[in-house]
mmCIF file of C-alpha atoms and ligand atoms in Angstrom:
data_model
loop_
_atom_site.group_PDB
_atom_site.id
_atom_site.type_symbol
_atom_site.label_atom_id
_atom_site.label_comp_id
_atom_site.label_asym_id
_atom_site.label_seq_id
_atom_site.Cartn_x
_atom_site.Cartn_y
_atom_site.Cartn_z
ATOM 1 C CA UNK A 865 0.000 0.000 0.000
ATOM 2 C CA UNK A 866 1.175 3.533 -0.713
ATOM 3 C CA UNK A 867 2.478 5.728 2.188
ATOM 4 C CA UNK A 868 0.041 8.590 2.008
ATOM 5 C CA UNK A 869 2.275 12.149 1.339
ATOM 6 C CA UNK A 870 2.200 14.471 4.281
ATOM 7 C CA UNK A 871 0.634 17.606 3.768
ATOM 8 C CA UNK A 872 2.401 20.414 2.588
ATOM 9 C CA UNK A 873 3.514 22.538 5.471
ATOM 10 C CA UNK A 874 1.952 26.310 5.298
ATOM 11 C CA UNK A 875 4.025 29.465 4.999
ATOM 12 C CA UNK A 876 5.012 32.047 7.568
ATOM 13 C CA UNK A 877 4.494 35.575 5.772
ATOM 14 C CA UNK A 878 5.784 38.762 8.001
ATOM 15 C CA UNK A 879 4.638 41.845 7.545
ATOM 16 C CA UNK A 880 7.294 44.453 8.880
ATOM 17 C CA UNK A 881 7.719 48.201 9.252
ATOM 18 C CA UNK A 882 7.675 51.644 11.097
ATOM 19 C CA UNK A 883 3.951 52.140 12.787
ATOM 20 C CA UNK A 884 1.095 53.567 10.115
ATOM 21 C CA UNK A 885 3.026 51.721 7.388
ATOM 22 C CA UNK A 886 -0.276 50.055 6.290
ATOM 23 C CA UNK A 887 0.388 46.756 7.859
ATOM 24 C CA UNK A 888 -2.764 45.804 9.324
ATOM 25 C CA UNK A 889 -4.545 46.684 5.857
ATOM 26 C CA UNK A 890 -2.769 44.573 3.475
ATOM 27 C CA UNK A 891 -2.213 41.892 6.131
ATOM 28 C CA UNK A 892 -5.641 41.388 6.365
ATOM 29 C CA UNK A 893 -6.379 41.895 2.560
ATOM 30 C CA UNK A 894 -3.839 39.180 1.677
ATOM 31 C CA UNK A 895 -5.706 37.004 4.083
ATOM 32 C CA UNK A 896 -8.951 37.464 2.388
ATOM 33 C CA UNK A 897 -6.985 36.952 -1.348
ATOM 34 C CA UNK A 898 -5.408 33.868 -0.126
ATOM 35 C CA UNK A 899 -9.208 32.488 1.300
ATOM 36 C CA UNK A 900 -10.540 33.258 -1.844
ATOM 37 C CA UNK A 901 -8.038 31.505 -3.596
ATOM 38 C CA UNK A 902 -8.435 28.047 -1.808
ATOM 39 C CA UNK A 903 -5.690 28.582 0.639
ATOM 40 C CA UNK A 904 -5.734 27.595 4.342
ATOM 41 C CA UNK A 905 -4.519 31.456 5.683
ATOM 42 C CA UNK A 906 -5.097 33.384 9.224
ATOM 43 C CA UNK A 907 -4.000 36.743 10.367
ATOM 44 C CA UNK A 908 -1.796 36.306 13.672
ATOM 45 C CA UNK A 909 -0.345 39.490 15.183
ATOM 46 C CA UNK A 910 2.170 40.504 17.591
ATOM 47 C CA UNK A 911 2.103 41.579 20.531
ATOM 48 C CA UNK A 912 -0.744 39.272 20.961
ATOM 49 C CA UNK A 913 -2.870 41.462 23.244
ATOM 50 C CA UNK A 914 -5.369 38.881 24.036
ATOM 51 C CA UNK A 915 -2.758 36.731 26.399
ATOM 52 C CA UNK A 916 -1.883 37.611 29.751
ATOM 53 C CA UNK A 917 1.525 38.959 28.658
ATOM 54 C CA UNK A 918 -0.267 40.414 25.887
ATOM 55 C CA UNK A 919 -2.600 42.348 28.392
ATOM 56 C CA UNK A 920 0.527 43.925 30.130
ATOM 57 C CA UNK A 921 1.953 44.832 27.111
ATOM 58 C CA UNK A 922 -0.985 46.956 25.698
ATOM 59 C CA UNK A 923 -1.041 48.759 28.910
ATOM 60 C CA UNK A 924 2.714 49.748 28.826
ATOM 61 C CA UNK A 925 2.060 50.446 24.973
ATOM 62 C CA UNK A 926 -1.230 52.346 26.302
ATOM 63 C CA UNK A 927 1.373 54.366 29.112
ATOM 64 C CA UNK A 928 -1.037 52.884 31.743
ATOM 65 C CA UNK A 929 1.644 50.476 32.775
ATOM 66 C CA UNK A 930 5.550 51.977 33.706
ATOM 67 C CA UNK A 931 8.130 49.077 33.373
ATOM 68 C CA UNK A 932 12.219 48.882 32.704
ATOM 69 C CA UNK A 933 12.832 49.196 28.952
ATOM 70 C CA UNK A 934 14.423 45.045 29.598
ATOM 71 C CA UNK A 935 12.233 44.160 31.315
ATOM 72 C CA UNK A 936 9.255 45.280 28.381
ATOM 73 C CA UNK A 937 11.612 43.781 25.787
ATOM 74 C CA UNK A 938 11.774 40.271 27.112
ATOM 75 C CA UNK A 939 8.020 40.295 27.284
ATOM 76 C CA UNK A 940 7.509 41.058 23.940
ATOM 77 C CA UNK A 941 10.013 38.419 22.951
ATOM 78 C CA UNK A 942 7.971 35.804 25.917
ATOM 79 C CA UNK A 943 4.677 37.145 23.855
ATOM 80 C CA UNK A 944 6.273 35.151 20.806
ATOM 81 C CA UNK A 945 7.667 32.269 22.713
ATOM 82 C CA UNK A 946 4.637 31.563 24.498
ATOM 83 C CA UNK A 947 2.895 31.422 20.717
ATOM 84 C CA UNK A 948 5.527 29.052 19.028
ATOM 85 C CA UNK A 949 4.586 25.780 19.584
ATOM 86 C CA UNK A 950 0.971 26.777 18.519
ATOM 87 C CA UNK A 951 2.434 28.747 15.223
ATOM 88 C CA UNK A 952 4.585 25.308 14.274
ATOM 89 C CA UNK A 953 1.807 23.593 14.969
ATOM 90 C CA UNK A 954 -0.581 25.583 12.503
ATOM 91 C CA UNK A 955 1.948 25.339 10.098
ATOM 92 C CA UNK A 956 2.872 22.028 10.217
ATOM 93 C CA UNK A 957 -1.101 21.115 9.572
ATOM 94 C CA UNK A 958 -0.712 23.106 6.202
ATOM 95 C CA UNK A 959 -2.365 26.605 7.591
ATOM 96 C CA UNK A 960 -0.544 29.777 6.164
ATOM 97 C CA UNK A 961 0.117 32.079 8.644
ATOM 98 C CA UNK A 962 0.250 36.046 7.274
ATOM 99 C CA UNK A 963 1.616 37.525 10.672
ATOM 100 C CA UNK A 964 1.884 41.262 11.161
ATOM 101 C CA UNK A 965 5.257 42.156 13.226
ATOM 102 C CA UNK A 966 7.207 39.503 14.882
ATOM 103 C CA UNK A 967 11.142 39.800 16.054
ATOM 104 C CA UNK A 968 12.422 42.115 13.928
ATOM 105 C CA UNK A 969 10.285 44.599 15.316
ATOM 106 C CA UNK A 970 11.002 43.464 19.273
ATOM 107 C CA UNK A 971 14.501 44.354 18.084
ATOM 108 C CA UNK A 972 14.412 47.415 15.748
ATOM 109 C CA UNK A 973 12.104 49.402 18.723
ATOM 110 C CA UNK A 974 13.679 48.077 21.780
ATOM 111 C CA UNK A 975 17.007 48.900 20.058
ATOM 112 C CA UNK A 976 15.886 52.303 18.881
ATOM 113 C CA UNK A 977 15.684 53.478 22.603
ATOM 114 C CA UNK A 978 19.454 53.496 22.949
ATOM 115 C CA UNK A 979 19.092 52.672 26.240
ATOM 116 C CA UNK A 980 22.693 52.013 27.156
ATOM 117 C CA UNK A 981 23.537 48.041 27.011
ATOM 118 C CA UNK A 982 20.472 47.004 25.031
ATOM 119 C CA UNK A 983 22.083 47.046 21.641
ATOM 120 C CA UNK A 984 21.211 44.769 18.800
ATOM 121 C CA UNK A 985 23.006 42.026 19.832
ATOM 122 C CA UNK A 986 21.116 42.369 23.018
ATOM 123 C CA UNK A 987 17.852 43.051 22.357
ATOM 124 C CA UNK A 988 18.451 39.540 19.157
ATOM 125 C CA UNK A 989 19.417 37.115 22.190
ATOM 126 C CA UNK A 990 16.151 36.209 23.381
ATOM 127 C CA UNK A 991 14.450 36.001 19.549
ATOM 128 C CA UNK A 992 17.337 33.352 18.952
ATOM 129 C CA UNK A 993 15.372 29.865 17.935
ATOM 130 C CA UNK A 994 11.952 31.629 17.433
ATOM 131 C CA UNK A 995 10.529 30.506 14.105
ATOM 132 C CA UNK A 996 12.172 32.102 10.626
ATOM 133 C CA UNK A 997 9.431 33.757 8.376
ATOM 134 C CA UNK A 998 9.340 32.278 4.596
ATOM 135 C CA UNK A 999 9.002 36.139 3.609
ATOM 136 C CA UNK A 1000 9.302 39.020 4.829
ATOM 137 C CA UNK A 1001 7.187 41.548 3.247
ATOM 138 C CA UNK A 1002 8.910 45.120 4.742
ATOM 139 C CA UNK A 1003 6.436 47.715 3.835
ATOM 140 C CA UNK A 1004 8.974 50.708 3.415
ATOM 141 C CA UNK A 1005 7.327 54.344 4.188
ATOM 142 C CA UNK A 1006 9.352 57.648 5.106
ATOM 143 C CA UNK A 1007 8.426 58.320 8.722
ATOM 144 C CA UNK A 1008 7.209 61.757 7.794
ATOM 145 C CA UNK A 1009 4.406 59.869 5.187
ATOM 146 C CA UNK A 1010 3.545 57.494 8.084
ATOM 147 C CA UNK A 1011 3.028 60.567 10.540
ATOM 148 C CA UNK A 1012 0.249 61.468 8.207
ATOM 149 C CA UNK A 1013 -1.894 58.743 8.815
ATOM 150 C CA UNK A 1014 -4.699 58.365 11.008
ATOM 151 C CA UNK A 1015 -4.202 57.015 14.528
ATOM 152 C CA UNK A 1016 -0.068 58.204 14.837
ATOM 153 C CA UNK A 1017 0.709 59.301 17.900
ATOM 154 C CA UNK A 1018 -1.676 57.641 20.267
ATOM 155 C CA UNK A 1019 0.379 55.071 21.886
ATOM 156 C CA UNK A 1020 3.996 54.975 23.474
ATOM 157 C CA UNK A 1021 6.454 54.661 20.628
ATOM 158 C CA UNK A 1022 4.676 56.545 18.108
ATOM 159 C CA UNK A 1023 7.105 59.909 17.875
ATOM 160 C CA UNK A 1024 8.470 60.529 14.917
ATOM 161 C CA UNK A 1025 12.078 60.170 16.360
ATOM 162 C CA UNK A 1026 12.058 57.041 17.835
ATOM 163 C CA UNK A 1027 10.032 55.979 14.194
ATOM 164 C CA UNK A 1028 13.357 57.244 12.157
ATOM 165 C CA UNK A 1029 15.236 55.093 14.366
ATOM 166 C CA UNK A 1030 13.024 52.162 13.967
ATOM 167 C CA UNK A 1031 13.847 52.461 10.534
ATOM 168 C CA UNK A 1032 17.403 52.722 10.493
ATOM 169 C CA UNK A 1033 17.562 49.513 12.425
ATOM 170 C CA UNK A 1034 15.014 47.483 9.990
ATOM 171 C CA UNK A 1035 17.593 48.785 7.220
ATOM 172 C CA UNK A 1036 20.107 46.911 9.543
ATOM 173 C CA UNK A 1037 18.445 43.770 10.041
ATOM 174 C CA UNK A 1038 17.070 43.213 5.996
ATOM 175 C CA UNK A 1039 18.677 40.627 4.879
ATOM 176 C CA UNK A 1040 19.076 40.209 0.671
ATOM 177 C CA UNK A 1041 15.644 37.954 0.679
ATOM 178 C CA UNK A 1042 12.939 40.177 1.944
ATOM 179 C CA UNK A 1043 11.148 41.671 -0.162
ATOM 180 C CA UNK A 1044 10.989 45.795 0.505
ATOM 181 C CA UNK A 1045 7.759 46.554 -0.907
ATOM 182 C CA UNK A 1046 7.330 51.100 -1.189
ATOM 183 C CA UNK A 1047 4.067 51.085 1.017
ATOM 184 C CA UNK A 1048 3.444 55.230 -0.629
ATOM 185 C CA UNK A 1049 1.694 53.154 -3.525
ATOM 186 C CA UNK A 1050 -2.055 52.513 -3.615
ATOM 187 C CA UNK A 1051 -3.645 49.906 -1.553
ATOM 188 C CA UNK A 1052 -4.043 47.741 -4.496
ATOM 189 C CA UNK A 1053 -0.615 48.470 -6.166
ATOM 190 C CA UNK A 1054 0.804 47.397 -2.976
ATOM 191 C CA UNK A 1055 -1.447 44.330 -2.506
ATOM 192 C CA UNK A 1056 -0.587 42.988 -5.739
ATOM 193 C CA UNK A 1057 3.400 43.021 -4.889
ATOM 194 C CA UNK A 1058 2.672 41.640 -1.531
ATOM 195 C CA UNK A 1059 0.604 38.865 -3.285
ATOM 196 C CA UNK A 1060 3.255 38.135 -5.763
ATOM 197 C CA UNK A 1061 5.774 37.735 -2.784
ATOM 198 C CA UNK A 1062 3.057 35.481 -0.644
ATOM 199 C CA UNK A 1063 2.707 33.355 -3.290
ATOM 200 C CA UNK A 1064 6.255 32.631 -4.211
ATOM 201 C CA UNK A 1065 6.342 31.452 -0.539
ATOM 202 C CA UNK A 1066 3.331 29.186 -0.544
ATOM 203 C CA UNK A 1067 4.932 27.254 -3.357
ATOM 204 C CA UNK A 1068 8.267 27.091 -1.726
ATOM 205 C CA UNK A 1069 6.668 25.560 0.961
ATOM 206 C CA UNK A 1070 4.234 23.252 -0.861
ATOM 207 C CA UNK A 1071 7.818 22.071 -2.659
ATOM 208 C CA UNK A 1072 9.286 21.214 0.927
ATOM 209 C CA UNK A 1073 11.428 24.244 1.758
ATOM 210 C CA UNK A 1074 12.098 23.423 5.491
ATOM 211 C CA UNK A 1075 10.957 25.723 8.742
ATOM 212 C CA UNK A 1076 14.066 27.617 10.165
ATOM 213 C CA UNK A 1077 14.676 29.292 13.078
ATOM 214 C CA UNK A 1078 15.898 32.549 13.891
ATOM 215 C CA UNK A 1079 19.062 33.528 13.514
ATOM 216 C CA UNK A 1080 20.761 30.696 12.219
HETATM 217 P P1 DGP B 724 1.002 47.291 16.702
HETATM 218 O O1 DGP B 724 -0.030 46.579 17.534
HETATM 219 O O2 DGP B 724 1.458 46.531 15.486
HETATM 220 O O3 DGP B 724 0.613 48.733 16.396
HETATM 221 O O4 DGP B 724 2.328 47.380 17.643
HETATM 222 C C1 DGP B 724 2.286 48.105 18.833
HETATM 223 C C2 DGP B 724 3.549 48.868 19.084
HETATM 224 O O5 DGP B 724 4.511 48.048 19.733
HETATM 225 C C3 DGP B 724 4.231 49.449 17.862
HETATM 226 O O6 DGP B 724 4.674 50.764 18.180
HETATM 227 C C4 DGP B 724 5.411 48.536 17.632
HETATM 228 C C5 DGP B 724 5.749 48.072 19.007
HETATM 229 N N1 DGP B 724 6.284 46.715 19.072
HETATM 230 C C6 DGP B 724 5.809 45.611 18.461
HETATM 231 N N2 DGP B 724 6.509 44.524 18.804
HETATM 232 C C7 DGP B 724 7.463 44.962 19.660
HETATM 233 C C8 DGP B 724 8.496 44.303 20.378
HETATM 234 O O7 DGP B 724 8.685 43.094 20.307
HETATM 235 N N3 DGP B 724 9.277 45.079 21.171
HETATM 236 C C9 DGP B 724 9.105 46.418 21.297
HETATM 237 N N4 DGP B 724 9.920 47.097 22.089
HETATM 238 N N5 DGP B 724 8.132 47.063 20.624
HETATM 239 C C10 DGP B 724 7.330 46.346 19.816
#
């Protein structure tokens, strides 16, 4: 008797970049267009407010909660770990996960604080062995652009200073396979690259490209 195949594995697909980038929009809009199109796709963000972590993040985020800038970064990065077995799990049953921020992020902001000792080396130690994205989709915006958008401003880390130095530390982190999508186009323009990129992953995947970990 033939040994049934084992499922294809689903892709991780990371959505990066500064706040007001447009993240959440074509997150979930690639969600819907990979539905539509048959695959098996959920939105997961980060921080995960719903958890009880995730609750004590949103009120430091929110400025209701005061705690040492460690202290905040290694419960971002627990935030993630406390996710991972359920994310390899998805993944491993075939489910594409389109995930909006994830580790670069917990480093590029905690590192943008230049909080003495907390450099990038620092602030990557505790994302070591989290799960490696397929793609990164890095929706690049000038701060000043983002600042224009609706919302900017209302929680902690949305000044445009620390943004410009959120920035400089994505540029740091890249690495030659993202893909840096210009998020000044219009939703759809920007859709269809992210799209493009998504499904170049999926098939990747279906093809048996293995899950890696961060930062091997
Ligand atoms: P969002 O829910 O995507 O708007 O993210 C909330 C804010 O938290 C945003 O300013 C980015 C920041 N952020 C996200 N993840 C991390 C992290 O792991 N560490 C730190 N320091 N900040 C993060």
């Amino acid at each position: 008797m033939a040994v049934p195949k084992a499922a294809a594995r689903g892709a991780f697909i990371l959505f990066e970049g500064v706040d007001r980038c447009g993240k959440t929009t074509q997150s979930t809009k690639l969600v819907e267009s990979l539905k539509a199109a048959g695959v098996n796709a959920e939105l997961w963000r980060y921080p995960d407010r719903t958890t009880e972590m995730g609750k004590m993040i949103n009120a430091y985020l929110q400025s209701s909660l005061d705690m040492d800038d460690g202290a905040i970064h290694l419960l971002f990065s627990a935030n993630r770990w406390e996710k991972r077995a359920a994310m390899e799990k998805a993944l491993g049953d075939g489910v594409t996960l389109v995930v909006d921020r994830y580790s670069y992020s917990g480093v590029a902001f905690t590192a943008a604080k230049e909080v003495p000792g907390l450099d990038l080396e620092w602030c990557k130690a505790p994302e070591r062995g989290l799960l490696r994205p397929d793609a990164v989709l890095y929706l690049d915006m000038p701060v000043d652009a983002a600042k224009t958008r609706g919302g900017f401003g209302e929680e902690r880390y949305e000044t445009g200073e620390l943004q410009e130095r959120v920035r400089t530390h994505f540029r740091v982190l890249r690495e030659d396979w993202w893909t840096i999508i210009d998020a000044s186009g219009t939703i759809d323009d920007v859709h269809s690259k992210c799209a493009a990129a998504a499904d170049e992953a999926i098939q990747r995947c279906r093809e048996g490209a293995e899950l890696a970990r961060l930062w091997d």
